[in-house]
Each structure stands twice: as structure tokens, then as C-alpha cells.
Amino acid sequence: MSMQNRAKATAKNIEGKIQEAVGDVTGDPKTQAEGKEKQAEAKIRHTVEDVKDEAKKLID
């Protein structure tokens, strides 16, 4: 399950980077902000997975 969640987070990060780049090219600050927001969400998801992994190590 963890690998699936990490893959989704990575995909969200890539999507955010692309959206931010499109915003840069078009000069659309809203699109840039949405892209950065998606990247932040992906970072949070990765952090959650890191915490889950550490908790599992402690339990095992």
C-alpha cells in the first residue's frame, strides 16, 4: 500500500511541476499557484508515508 501511495504522491508532484511550468510560460499566476499547491500536497503525502514507515519499523 505504501508504494502505491508514494507513486500517487510522485505523480501529483510531477503534475504540479508541469502546471507550474505552464503558468510560468503563459504568465498565469493562478496556474502557477495551483501547481505549487499540488507540489506541496505531494510533499505532505511523502512525509506521511515516511512517518508510517518509521512507525512500522518501531512496531516490528
Tab-separated table of C-alpha atoms in Angstrom:
chain	number	residue	atom	x	y	z
A	1	MET	CA	0.000	0.000	0.000
A	2	SER	CA	2.798	2.369	0.840
A	3	MET	CA	4.398	2.084	-2.581
A	4	GLN	CA	1.059	2.831	-4.223
A	5	ASN	CA	0.621	5.958	-2.083
A	6	ARG	CA	4.176	7.060	-2.840
A	7	ALA	CA	3.557	6.590	-6.570
A	8	LYS	CA	0.426	8.729	-6.349
A	9	ALA	CA	2.339	11.413	-4.462
A	10	THR	CA	5.092	11.381	-7.066
A	11	ALA	CA	2.536	11.670	-9.857
A	12	LYS	CA	0.906	14.613	-8.044
A	13	ASN	CA	4.313	16.272	-7.718
A	14	ILE	CA	5.044	15.865	-11.421
A	15	GLU	CA	1.584	17.168	-12.281
A	16	GLY	CA	2.227	20.205	-10.086
A	17	LYS	CA	5.602	20.889	-11.676
A	18	ILE	CA	4.074	20.749	-15.147
A	19	GLN	CA	1.198	23.001	-14.124
A	20	GLU	CA	3.603	25.497	-12.549
A	21	ALA	CA	5.727	25.488	-15.722
A	22	VAL	CA	2.652	26.105	-17.855
A	23	GLY	CA	1.775	29.009	-15.579
A	24	ASP	CA	5.311	30.368	-15.992
A	25	VAL	CA	5.113	30.142	-19.778
A	26	THR	CA	1.645	31.657	-20.027
A	27	GLY	CA	2.205	34.207	-17.282
A	28	ASP	CA	-0.821	32.929	-15.355
A	29	PRO	CA	-0.193	33.333	-11.618
A	30	LYS	CA	-3.269	31.244	-10.714
A	31	THR	CA	-1.951	28.253	-12.651
A	32	GLN	CA	1.478	28.726	-11.081
A	33	ALA	CA	-0.033	28.792	-7.596
A	34	GLU	CA	-2.138	25.695	-8.262
A	35	GLY	CA	0.968	23.863	-9.454
A	36	LYS	CA	2.885	24.840	-6.331
A	37	GLU	CA	-0.075	23.755	-4.202
A	38	LYS	CA	-0.042	20.303	-5.804
A	39	GLN	CA	3.684	20.015	-5.169
A	40	ALA	CA	3.167	20.925	-1.508
A	41	GLU	CA	0.413	18.328	-1.232
A	42	ALA	CA	2.731	15.708	-2.711
A	43	LYS	CA	5.442	16.620	-0.220
A	44	ILE	CA	2.973	16.176	2.642
A	45	ARG	CA	1.910	12.791	1.279
A	46	HIS	CA	5.541	11.671	1.105
A	47	THR	CA	6.090	12.830	4.684
A	48	VAL	CA	3.038	10.889	5.853
A	49	GLU	CA	4.400	7.768	4.177
A	50	ASP	CA	7.800	8.325	5.827
A	51	VAL	CA	6.119	8.557	9.231
A	52	LYS	CA	4.112	5.395	8.534
A	53	ASP	CA	7.303	3.550	7.551
A	54	GLU	CA	9.096	4.675	10.709
A	55	ALA	CA	6.143	3.674	12.888
A	56	LYS	CA	6.056	0.255	11.245
A	57	LYS	CA	9.789	-0.192	11.915
A	58	LEU	CA	9.253	0.643	15.581
A	59	ILE	CA	6.366	-1.810	15.879
A	60	ASP	CA	8.288	-4.596	14.136
